[in-house]
Amino acid sequence: MKDALGRPQSVAVFGGTSEIGRAVVERLVGGGTARVVLAGRDGAALENVATDLRHRHGARVDVVPFEAEDRATHARTVEAVFAGGDLDVVLVAFGVLGDQTRDERDPGAAAGVVETNFTAAVSVGVAVAEQLRRQGHGALVALSSVAGERARRSNFVYGASKAGLDAFYQGLAAALAPEGVHVMVVRPGFVKTRMTAGMKPAPLATTPEAVADVVVDGLGRGAHTVWAPPALRAVMVVLRHLPGPLFRKLPV
């Protein structure tokens, strides 16, 4: 449960080695969060993150194996994540960028991006929602993207998968609100991470640490949708309403 000041005391991250997920955890444990659960595929990398958090912050950190592409295991994995007790914040931070050139020509590759970013995120979200309903409190945070706001030539396979995720978690927010559970969708722009290494940064490019600041601020305010950086909200309002012929001429 949150402390007397409303600060989360426990957090779980699906995609525990993601740079944004780790930055959010760093911000929370720096503010007093004492228990962390990291769920992810790479056990050695998870243990490295866990060891660092224990050493520098004295946090209690548990590691749970998680494979996004194996939906049959999701319910069991979510049960393991909640096995240590109630969780105040659950962050869904896994995903893949894909390769647009390959994905728009290869049906299997395109479906793989959608399977990870949308189908797996829905499957995990449903299982986590059941646990949060049982608790009657907590926040579920999902990493979407501005790419889901309007399909762009440069990354429409990835954007389509994030548009689906975004719509699902917005609906889940309405479904869980009467049961005391808060759902927040995060829409980052270009974030300088391993995933975007070698790519030319887009305007308003940001960092995992800046995204984490937006997430923690949004949780404190009880926001349902946040943008990282916040200026992207106004930018996307304009882009969303541009006529198609004009939008397609933009270098995006």
XYZ file of N, CA and C in Angstrom:
756
model
N 0.845 -1.202 0.000
C 0.000 0.000 0.000
C 0.880 1.251 0.000
N 0.335 2.355 -0.549
C 1.076 3.614 -0.539
C 1.289 4.084 0.898
N 2.335 4.902 1.098
C 2.570 5.407 2.435
C 1.653 6.599 2.727
N 1.852 7.210 3.893
C 0.962 8.296 4.321
C 1.009 9.494 3.377
N 2.098 9.620 2.593
C 2.237 10.725 1.645
C 1.772 10.347 0.248
N 1.211 9.153 0.105
C 0.702 8.728 -1.198
C 1.767 8.181 -2.125
N 2.961 7.870 -1.596
C 4.043 7.355 -2.429
C 3.949 5.838 -2.525
N 4.099 5.277 -3.744
C 4.038 3.813 -3.916
C 5.137 3.121 -3.122
N 4.794 1.996 -2.528
C 5.777 1.231 -1.777
C 6.240 -0.010 -2.519
N 5.568 -0.328 -3.632
C 5.951 -1.516 -4.396
C 5.653 -1.284 -5.863
N 6.510 -1.848 -6.721
C 6.352 -1.678 -8.164
C 6.797 -2.950 -8.873
N 6.113 -3.298 -9.967
C 6.513 -4.421 -10.817
C 6.627 -3.919 -12.248
N 7.597 -4.463 -12.969
C 7.823 -4.058 -14.354
C 7.868 -5.285 -15.243
N 6.980 -5.337 -16.234
C 7.074 -6.353 -17.283
C 7.933 -5.737 -18.386
N 9.103 -6.339 -18.619
C 10.123 -5.716 -19.447
C 11.133 -5.081 -18.524
N 11.564 -5.863 -17.540
C 12.350 -5.331 -16.425
C 13.714 -4.797 -16.793
N 14.222 -5.124 -17.985
C 15.526 -4.589 -18.383
C 15.388 -3.433 -19.367
N 14.162 -3.039 -19.693
C 13.989 -1.894 -20.601
C 14.520 -0.633 -19.934
N 15.092 0.229 -20.736
C 15.702 1.432 -20.153
C 14.652 2.362 -19.550
N 13.498 2.471 -20.174
C 12.446 3.316 -19.599
C 11.923 2.675 -18.306
N 11.696 1.370 -18.341
C 11.212 0.682 -17.145
C 12.182 0.845 -15.990
N 13.466 0.696 -16.299
C 14.465 0.828 -15.237
C 14.522 2.260 -14.706
N 14.393 3.243 -15.605
C 14.422 4.642 -15.154
C 13.240 4.946 -14.233
N 12.066 4.382 -14.561
C 10.895 4.587 -13.700
C 11.151 3.972 -12.320
N 11.689 2.767 -12.311
C 11.985 2.111 -11.032
C 12.990 2.936 -10.227
N 14.010 3.438 -10.904
C 15.011 4.259 -10.203
C 14.363 5.474 -9.538
N 13.446 6.116 -10.267
C 12.765 7.289 -9.713
C 11.920 6.902 -8.506
N 11.232 5.749 -8.614
C 10.339 5.345 -7.521
C 11.126 4.910 -6.286
N 12.161 4.099 -6.453
C 12.915 3.657 -5.272
C 13.671 4.835 -4.655
N 14.056 5.792 -5.499
C 14.689 7.002 -4.967
C 13.733 7.821 -4.125
N 12.425 7.617 -4.358
C 11.407 8.343 -3.597
C 10.822 7.552 -2.455
N 11.356 6.336 -2.224
C 10.905 5.586 -1.057
C 10.269 4.244 -1.335
N 10.087 3.880 -2.608
C 9.535 2.553 -2.916
C 10.519 1.483 -2.459
N 10.011 0.508 -1.698
C 10.914 -0.440 -1.042
C 10.964 -1.809 -1.703
N 9.942 -2.151 -2.507
C 9.895 -3.510 -3.098
C 9.700 -3.423 -4.595
N 10.502 -4.208 -5.337
C 10.492 -4.197 -6.797
C 10.403 -5.628 -7.304
N 9.595 -5.835 -8.328
C 9.552 -7.122 -9.032
C 9.877 -6.850 -10.499
N 10.903 -7.519 -10.998
C 11.331 -7.351 -12.378
C 10.995 -8.619 -13.146
N 10.177 -8.495 -14.192
C 9.808 -9.644 -15.021
C 10.374 -9.433 -16.421
N 11.071 -10.428 -16.928
C 11.666 -10.277 -18.247
C 12.256 -11.572 -18.750
N 12.777 -11.495 -19.987
C 13.273 -12.684 -20.678
C 14.713 -13.026 -20.297
N 15.558 -12.004 -20.208
C 16.996 -12.212 -20.011
C 17.311 -12.281 -18.523
N 17.405 -13.531 -18.009
C 17.584 -13.715 -16.579
C 18.852 -13.075 -16.041
N 19.951 -13.184 -16.789
C 21.218 -12.618 -16.314
C 21.137 -11.092 -16.244
N 20.531 -10.485 -17.267
C 20.399 -9.018 -17.268
C 19.481 -8.559 -16.138
N 18.405 -9.314 -15.884
C 17.507 -8.960 -14.783
C 18.243 -9.009 -13.444
N 19.043 -10.055 -13.272
C 19.778 -10.187 -12.007
C 20.767 -9.042 -11.825
N 21.372 -8.601 -12.926
C 22.294 -7.458 -12.827
C 21.569 -6.198 -12.366
N 20.377 -5.962 -12.951
C 19.589 -4.795 -12.546
C 19.164 -4.931 -11.078
N 18.733 -6.149 -10.719
C 18.280 -6.385 -9.341
C 19.404 -6.166 -8.343
N 20.586 -6.682 -8.661
C 21.739 -6.521 -7.764
C 22.091 -5.047 -7.579
N 22.030 -4.308 -8.673
C 22.344 -2.874 -8.604
C 21.338 -2.137 -7.715
N 20.052 -2.456 -7.868
C 19.021 -1.794 -7.066
C 19.156 -2.144 -5.588
N 19.496 -3.407 -5.313
C 19.681 -3.808 -3.912
C 20.877 -3.085 -3.305
N 21.955 -3.012 -4.096
C 23.196 -2.428 -3.568
C 23.058 -0.927 -3.345
N 22.495 -0.221 -4.332
C 22.474 1.247 -4.250
C 21.306 1.788 -3.444
N 20.176 1.051 -3.419
C 18.977 1.588 -2.764
C 18.491 0.745 -1.579
N 19.066 -0.448 -1.432
C 18.608 -1.313 -0.351
C 17.207 -1.842 -0.561
N 16.758 -1.843 -1.810
C 15.394 -2.303 -2.110
C 15.321 -3.833 -2.086
N 14.154 -4.341 -1.774
C 13.886 -5.777 -1.930
C 13.495 -5.994 -3.390
N 14.256 -6.801 -4.100
C 14.016 -6.979 -5.528
C 13.874 -8.458 -5.853
N 12.754 -8.836 -6.457
C 12.521 -10.202 -6.922
C 12.539 -10.220 -8.447
N 12.974 -11.331 -9.008
C 13.058 -11.498 -10.457
C 12.157 -12.655 -10.877
N 11.350 -12.429 -11.910
C 10.414 -13.453 -12.400
C 10.626 -13.621 -13.907
N 10.825 -14.857 -14.387
C 10.965 -15.078 -15.833
C 9.669 -14.721 -16.566
N 9.811 -14.030 -17.692
C 8.630 -13.607 -18.469
C 8.968 -13.636 -19.950
N 8.132 -14.331 -20.715
C 8.311 -14.399 -22.154
C 7.067 -13.821 -22.814
N 7.189 -12.641 -23.418
C 6.021 -11.965 -23.988
C 5.355 -12.778 -25.075
N 6.128 -13.514 -25.854
C 5.574 -14.242 -26.994
C 4.933 -15.562 -26.603
N 5.006 -15.950 -25.351
C 4.413 -17.209 -24.900
C 3.181 -16.890 -24.045
N 2.058 -16.622 -24.733
C 0.857 -16.174 -24.011
C 0.329 -17.215 -23.041
N 0.589 -18.484 -23.324
C 0.084 -19.546 -22.449
C 0.648 -19.438 -21.035
N 1.769 -18.753 -20.883
C 2.400 -18.639 -19.561
C 2.033 -17.347 -18.833
N 1.330 -16.443 -19.485
C 1.144 -15.108 -18.909
C 0.398 -15.113 -17.565
N -0.700 -15.854 -17.500
C -1.478 -15.858 -16.249
C -0.628 -16.373 -15.098
N 0.140 -17.429 -15.357
C 0.997 -17.999 -14.315
C 2.107 -17.015 -13.925
N 2.657 -16.328 -14.926
C 3.716 -15.353 -14.649
C 3.191 -14.191 -13.805
N 2.004 -13.717 -14.144
C 1.418 -12.603 -13.385
C 1.158 -13.035 -11.940
N 0.699 -14.267 -11.748
C 0.505 -14.768 -10.381
C 1.826 -14.759 -9.616
N 2.915 -15.141 -10.295
C 4.226 -15.146 -9.637
C 4.675 -13.723 -9.289
N 4.377 -12.776 -10.154
C 4.752 -11.377 -9.892
C 4.027 -10.848 -8.659
N 2.773 -11.252 -8.475
C 1.979 -10.786 -7.327
C 2.137 -11.694 -6.090
N 2.939 -12.735 -6.202
C 3.026 -13.709 -5.104
C 3.580 -13.096 -3.819
N 4.396 -12.047 -3.951
C 4.999 -11.441 -2.758
C 4.113 -10.452 -2.034
N 2.902 -10.233 -2.541
C 1.985 -9.297 -1.898
C 1.440 -8.269 -2.872
N 0.579 -7.410 -2.384
C -0.036 -6.388 -3.224
C 1.021 -5.484 -3.867
N 0.677 -4.958 -5.038
C 1.570 -4.058 -5.759
C 0.870 -2.720 -5.981
N 1.597 -1.635 -5.752
C 1.021 -0.297 -5.928
C 1.084 0.171 -7.380
N 2.129 -0.218 -8.096
C 2.300 0.189 -9.494
C 2.766 -1.014 -10.310
N 2.133 -1.231 -11.443
C 2.581 -2.259 -12.400
C 2.806 -1.568 -13.735
N 4.003 -1.724 -14.272
C 4.386 -1.057 -15.519
C 4.549 -2.098 -16.626
N 3.829 -1.909 -17.728
C 3.967 -2.768 -18.914
C 4.905 -2.042 -19.869
N 6.171 -2.491 -19.924
C 7.213 -1.717 -20.606
C 7.939 -2.510 -21.687
N 7.415 -3.692 -22.042
C 8.105 -4.472 -23.073
C 7.582 -4.094 -24.459
N 8.393 -4.364 -25.465
C 7.966 -4.087 -26.838
C 9.143 -4.160 -27.783
N 8.836 -4.188 -29.075
C 9.873 -4.219 -30.101
C 9.574 -3.131 -31.124
N 10.631 -2.581 -31.722
C 10.463 -1.552 -32.753
C 10.236 -2.167 -34.120
N 10.872 -3.318 -34.360
C 10.766 -3.954 -35.667
C 11.623 -3.251 -36.702
N 11.506 -3.714 -37.939
C 12.223 -3.137 -39.076
C 11.185 -2.853 -40.144
N 10.829 -1.573 -40.297
C 9.710 -1.226 -41.172
C 9.880 -1.768 -42.592
N 11.079 -1.648 -43.144
C 11.325 -2.121 -44.514
C 11.018 -3.606 -44.634
N 11.463 -4.379 -43.660
C 11.189 -5.821 -43.659
C 9.728 -6.100 -43.323
N 9.215 -5.428 -42.288
C 7.902 -5.778 -41.767
C 6.772 -5.514 -42.762
N 6.895 -4.501 -43.618
C 5.792 -4.219 -44.542
C 5.803 -5.152 -45.748
N 6.812 -6.035 -45.828
C 6.879 -6.999 -46.921
C 6.823 -8.445 -46.442
N 7.020 -8.660 -45.153
C 7.097 -10.010 -44.590
C 5.927 -10.203 -43.615
N 4.912 -10.997 -44.010
C 3.738 -11.161 -43.130
C 4.093 -11.683 -41.743
N 5.038 -12.622 -41.681
C 5.406 -13.181 -40.380
C 6.084 -12.154 -39.486
N 6.947 -11.342 -40.082
C 7.647 -10.326 -39.290
C 6.668 -9.270 -38.791
N 5.750 -8.842 -39.665
C 4.756 -7.842 -39.248
C 3.889 -8.390 -38.115
N 3.458 -9.641 -38.264
C 2.619 -10.247 -37.225
C 3.387 -10.380 -35.919
N 4.716 -10.606 -36.006
C 5.527 -10.716 -34.796
C 5.563 -9.421 -34.005
N 5.669 -8.310 -34.711
C 5.659 -7.002 -34.029
C 4.319 -6.787 -33.328
N 3.232 -7.110 -34.028
C 1.900 -6.930 -33.443
C 1.688 -7.896 -32.278
N 2.204 -9.117 -32.419
C 2.048 -10.114 -31.359
C 2.696 -9.633 -30.054
N 3.895 -9.063 -30.173
C 4.601 -8.604 -28.963
C 3.999 -7.313 -28.408
N 3.840 -6.321 -29.293
C 3.450 -4.989 -28.798
C 1.974 -4.876 -28.440
N 1.135 -5.641 -29.116
C -0.309 -5.535 -28.867
C -0.876 -6.782 -28.184
N -0.797 -7.921 -28.859
C -1.441 -9.123 -28.305
C -0.887 -9.491 -26.934
N 0.430 -9.494 -26.798
C 1.023 -9.843 -25.500
C 0.694 -8.793 -24.446
N 0.693 -7.526 -24.855
C 0.377 -6.459 -23.893
C -1.072 -6.558 -23.420
N -1.972 -6.985 -24.310
C -3.367 -7.189 -23.915
C -3.468 -8.378 -22.962
N -2.803 -9.466 -23.310
C -2.864 -10.666 -22.474
C -2.341 -10.375 -21.065
N -1.207 -9.718 -20.977
C -0.658 -9.356 -19.663
C -1.583 -8.373 -18.949
N -2.106 -7.409 -19.701
C -2.986 -6.413 -19.091
C -4.226 -7.019 -18.465
N -4.816 -7.995 -19.148
C -6.015 -8.644 -18.604
C -5.672 -9.398 -17.314
N -4.546 -10.113 -17.330
C -4.155 -10.881 -16.143
C -3.811 -9.957 -14.974
N -3.107 -8.868 -15.257
C -2.764 -7.912 -14.193
C -4.031 -7.243 -13.653
N -4.957 -6.917 -14.548
C -6.202 -6.271 -14.129
C -6.958 -7.136 -13.120
N -6.948 -8.446 -13.347
C -7.643 -9.330 -12.406
C -7.016 -9.254 -11.019
N -5.689 -9.197 -10.980
C -5.005 -9.101 -9.677
C -5.305 -7.756 -9.004
N -5.314 -6.680 -9.792
C -5.576 -5.358 -9.210
C -7.029 -5.241 -8.751
N -7.937 -5.879 -9.493
C -9.352 -5.912 -9.029
C -9.425 -6.587 -7.658
N -8.685 -7.674 -7.510
C -8.702 -8.399 -6.234
C -8.168 -7.511 -5.116
N -7.105 -6.778 -5.423
C -6.532 -5.869 -4.413
C -7.489 -4.732 -4.068
N -8.145 -4.187 -5.130
C -8.998 -3.016 -4.938
C -8.234 -1.713 -4.911
N -6.972 -1.754 -5.345
C -6.165 -0.528 -5.422
C -4.985 -0.811 -6.331
N -4.245 0.245 -6.680
C -3.055 0.100 -7.501
C -3.182 0.839 -8.813
N -2.036 0.973 -9.494
C -1.991 1.657 -10.784
C -1.337 0.756 -11.819
N -1.896 0.746 -13.003
C -1.354 -0.001 -14.132
C -0.933 1.014 -15.186
N 0.345 0.979 -15.553
C 0.914 1.955 -16.494
C 1.360 1.216 -17.751
N 0.918 1.687 -18.916
C 1.280 1.038 -20.177
C 2.045 2.015 -21.063
N 3.172 1.545 -21.621
C 3.962 2.373 -22.525
C 3.416 2.256 -23.937
N 2.764 3.311 -24.391
C 2.291 3.398 -25.770
C 3.337 4.181 -26.569
N 2.912 4.972 -27.542
C 3.847 5.767 -28.349
C 3.066 6.798 -29.142
N 3.718 7.921 -29.454
C 3.070 8.874 -30.353
C 2.869 8.256 -31.730
N 3.635 7.195 -32.020
C 3.485 6.519 -33.313
C 2.095 5.916 -33.477
N 1.402 5.688 -32.361
C 0.053 5.145 -32.433
C -1.017 6.197 -32.678
N -0.633 7.470 -32.633
C -1.609 8.550 -32.803
C -2.100 8.672 -34.242
N -1.154 8.537 -35.186
C -1.517 8.580 -36.595
C -0.466 7.797 -37.382
N -0.935 6.885 -38.218
C -0.001 6.029 -38.957
C 0.907 6.857 -39.850
N 2.199 6.573 -39.756
C 3.199 7.274 -40.564
C 3.898 6.286 -41.492
N 4.292 6.773 -42.646
C 4.958 5.927 -43.630
C 6.198 5.253 -43.049
N 6.915 5.949 -42.188
C 8.210 5.466 -41.718
C 8.129 4.328 -40.706
N 6.980 4.147 -40.033
C 6.902 3.087 -39.011
C 5.465 2.656 -38.737
N 4.679 2.455 -39.799
C 3.253 2.214 -39.562
C 2.947 0.826 -38.981
N 3.855 -0.144 -39.144
C 3.601 -1.451 -38.511
C 3.727 -1.304 -36.993
N 4.828 -0.701 -36.560
C 5.015 -0.428 -35.126
C 3.890 0.479 -34.615
N 3.571 1.527 -35.382
C 2.523 2.458 -34.961
C 1.174 1.780 -34.810
N 0.861 0.869 -35.738
C -0.423 0.164 -35.638
C -0.485 -0.685 -34.375
N 0.635 -1.338 -34.047
C 0.636 -2.167 -32.833
C 0.454 -1.315 -31.584
N 1.050 -0.118 -31.566
C 0.911 0.759 -30.406
C -0.469 1.419 -30.359
N -1.074 1.647 -31.531
C -2.440 2.182 -31.536
C -3.405 1.196 -30.889
N -3.211 -0.095 -31.179
C -4.056 -1.116 -30.554
C -3.858 -1.172 -29.055
N -2.594 -1.159 -28.638
C -2.287 -1.159 -27.194
C -2.929 0.045 -26.519
N -2.776 1.195 -27.133
C -3.278 2.449 -26.560
C -4.793 2.372 -26.350
N -5.500 1.917 -27.381
C -6.967 1.831 -27.279
C -7.396 0.848 -26.201
N -6.682 -0.291 -26.118
C -7.045 -1.294 -25.110
C -6.905 -0.728 -23.695
N -5.775 -0.081 -23.417
C -5.545 0.402 -22.045
C -6.425 1.608 -21.708
N -6.817 2.392 -22.708
C -7.783 3.452 -22.438
C -9.125 2.846 -22.012
N -9.533 1.789 -22.717
C -10.768 1.120 -22.323
C -10.659 0.461 -20.967
N -9.487 -0.127 -20.702
C -9.279 -0.770 -19.403
C -9.337 0.258 -18.271
N -8.878 1.474 -18.560
C -8.944 2.532 -17.544
C -10.386 2.787 -17.120
N -11.281 2.833 -18.105
C -12.696 3.059 -17.776
C -13.281 1.865 -17.031
N -12.855 0.662 -17.404
C -13.405 -0.544 -16.769
C -12.956 -0.691 -15.319
N -11.710 -0.272 -15.024
C -11.158 -0.491 -13.684
C -11.383 0.672 -12.726
N -11.713 1.844 -13.256
C -11.876 3.014 -12.387
C -12.884 2.786 -11.257
N -14.059 2.197 -11.543
C -15.024 1.994 -10.435
C -14.521 1.030 -9.368
N -13.456 0.287 -9.674
C -12.964 -0.708 -8.720
C -11.711 -0.224 -7.993
N -11.444 1.082 -8.108
C -10.349 1.661 -7.338
C -8.985 1.496 -7.965
N -8.940 1.109 -9.245
C -7.659 0.879 -9.923
C -7.443 1.964 -10.974
N -6.262 2.540 -10.965
C -5.898 3.625 -11.878
C -5.090 3.067 -13.043
N -5.460 3.419 -14.266
C -4.704 3.013 -15.459
C -4.216 4.274 -16.160
N -2.938 4.273 -16.523
C -2.355 5.434 -17.208
C -1.608 4.984 -18.470
N -1.887 5.663 -19.574
C -1.204 5.400 -20.847
C -0.125 6.460 -21.045
N 1.085 6.019 -21.386
C 2.227 6.912 -21.606
C 2.543 6.938 -23.093
N 2.629 8.120 -23.669
C 2.914 8.265 -25.099
C 4.228 9.017 -25.293
N 5.335 8.276 -25.281
C 6.621 8.928 -25.541
C 6.793 9.166 -27.045
N 7.651 10.158 -27.354
C 8.087 10.331 -28.728
C 9.363 9.528 -28.940
N 10.305 10.092 -29.651
C 11.588 9.422 -29.881
C 12.377 9.435 -28.580
N 12.729 8.246 -28.095
C 13.494 8.122 -26.857
C 14.860 7.533 -27.192
N 15.901 8.168 -26.689
C 17.265 7.718 -26.970
C 17.589 6.505 -26.113
N 17.436 5.312 -26.709
C 17.679 4.053 -26.009
C 18.429 3.099 -26.932
N 18.669 1.895 -26.444
C 19.287 0.870 -27.296
C 18.430 0.609 -28.528
N 17.095 0.683 -28.365
C 16.184 0.387 -29.459
C 16.346 1.366 -30.612
N 16.684 2.608 -30.314
C 16.780 3.629 -31.358
C 18.232 3.989 -31.680
N 19.190 3.212 -31.154
C 20.605 3.492 -31.398
C 20.888 3.485 -32.900
N 21.616 4.487 -33.382
C 21.942 4.568 -34.801
C 20.919 5.296 -35.638
N 19.751 5.582 -35.065
C 18.708 6.301 -35.792
C 18.871 7.806 -35.574
N 18.469 8.591 -36.550
C 18.515 10.039 -36.414
C 17.409 10.479 -35.440
N 17.768 11.173 -34.364
C 16.740 11.583 -33.394
C 15.684 12.480 -34.032
N 14.426 12.240 -33.698
C 13.328 13.074 -34.176
C 13.260 14.361 -33.356
N 12.557 15.370 -33.856
C 12.354 16.580 -33.045
C 11.732 16.221 -31.696
N 12.133 16.925 -30.654
C 11.657 16.690 -29.288
C 12.091 15.320 -28.753
N 13.201 14.816 -29.279
C 13.733 13.551 -28.760
C 14.011 13.685 -27.267
N 13.810 12.586 -26.545
C 13.945 12.643 -25.094
C 14.764 11.458 -24.580
N 14.842 11.312 -23.279
C 15.645 10.263 -22.646
C 14.753 9.412 -21.737
N 15.217 8.198 -21.403
C 14.440 7.380 -20.468
C 14.192 8.088 -19.137
N 15.191 8.841 -18.676
C 15.047 9.518 -17.385
C 13.957 10.595 -17.460
N 13.891 11.313 -18.580
C 12.845 12.330 -18.731
C 11.465 11.676 -18.832
N 11.383 10.539 -19.508
C 10.105 9.817 -19.573
C 9.692 9.363 -18.164
N 10.679 8.896 -17.392
C 10.376 8.455 -16.027
C 9.833 9.608 -15.189
N 10.381 10.801 -15.366
C 9.860 11.955 -14.636
C 8.393 12.209 -14.978
N 8.061 12.077 -16.277
C 6.674 12.271 -16.706
C 5.766 11.203 -16.099
N 6.248 9.960 -16.078
C 5.440 8.856 -15.530
C 5.165 9.084 -14.046
N 6.210 9.400 -13.293
C 6.035 9.572 -11.839
C 5.135 10.774 -11.551
N 5.330 11.843 -12.322
C 4.456 13.011 -12.140
C 2.997 12.649 -12.467
N 2.789 11.899 -13.553
C 1.431 11.495 -13.928
C 0.779 10.617 -12.880
N 1.556 9.716 -12.296
C 1.013 8.861 -11.232
C 0.584 9.715 -10.042
N 1.396 10.696 -9.718
C 1.068 11.551 -8.575
C -0.186 12.367 -8.791
N -0.432 12.735 -10.064
C -1.610 13.547 -10.383
C -2.848 12.712 -10.686
N -2.656 11.390 -10.827
C -3.774 10.543 -11.199
C -4.163 10.725 -12.660
N -3.181 11.068 -13.516
C -3.461 11.284 -14.937
C -3.787 9.967 -15.633
N -4.578 10.052 -16.688
C -4.899 8.852 -17.464
C -4.058 8.747 -18.736
N -3.602 9.882 -19.253
C -2.732 9.893 -20.429
C -1.661 10.954 -20.226
N -0.405 10.575 -20.474
C 0.685 11.547 -20.387
C 1.550 11.429 -21.628
N 2.196 12.542 -21.994
C 3.064 12.615 -23.164
C 4.476 12.913 -22.703
N 5.446 12.340 -23.412
C 6.848 12.558 -23.043
C 7.664 12.878 -24.303
N 8.115 14.152 -24.428
C 7.864 15.261 -23.511
C 6.428 15.786 -23.638
N 5.948 16.520 -22.648
C 4.548 17.007 -22.666
C 4.208 17.841 -23.897
N 5.199 18.523 -24.497
C 4.939 19.362 -25.680
C 4.417 18.557 -26.860
N 4.647 17.250 -26.863
C 4.176 16.422 -27.976
C 2.651 16.397 -28.070
N 2.000 16.652 -26.963
C 0.537 16.632 -26.999
C 0.007 17.668 -27.985
N 0.543 18.884 -27.914
C 0.100 19.940 -28.828
C 0.515 19.627 -30.266
N 1.726 19.096 -30.424
C 2.216 18.756 -31.764
C 1.303 17.720 -32.421
N 0.926 16.709 -31.658
C 0.107 15.640 -32.236
C -1.320 16.083 -32.489
N -1.817 17.062 -31.732
C -3.142 17.600 -32.026
C -3.159 18.180 -33.438
N -2.077 18.880 -33.782
C -1.969 19.465 -35.129
C -1.819 18.368 -36.180
N -0.885 17.446 -35.950
C -0.633 16.391 -36.945
C -1.845 15.493 -37.159
N -2.591 15.254 -36.084
C -3.752 14.359 -36.190
C -4.816 14.922 -37.118
N -4.872 16.251 -37.215
C -5.949 16.872 -37.985
C -5.493 17.370 -39.363
N -4.230 17.123 -39.702
C -3.783 17.504 -41.041
C -4.471 16.642 -42.095
N -4.881 17.227 -43.201
C -5.446 16.408 -44.290
C -4.427 15.377 -44.770
N -4.919 14.212 -45.175
C -4.050 13.127 -45.587
C -3.019 13.513 -46.640
N -3.418 14.168 -47.730
C -2.427 14.513 -48.764
C -1.297 15.377 -48.230
N -1.619 16.293 -47.296
C -0.585 17.139 -46.717
C 0.276 16.353 -45.745
N -0.362 15.508 -44.925
C 0.371 14.717 -43.932
C 1.387 13.800 -44.612
N 0.998 13.227 -45.754
C 1.894 12.291 -46.428
C 3.112 12.966 -47.043
N 3.084 14.271 -47.158
C 4.246 14.993 -47.679
C 5.262 15.325 -46.602
N 4.881 15.134 -45.348
C 5.803 15.443 -44.253
C 6.880 14.362 -44.149
N 8.085 14.745 -43.753
C 9.174 13.763 -43.600
C 9.076 13.009 -42.284
N 8.001 12.303 -42.105
C 7.810 11.573 -40.842
C 7.582 10.098 -41.117
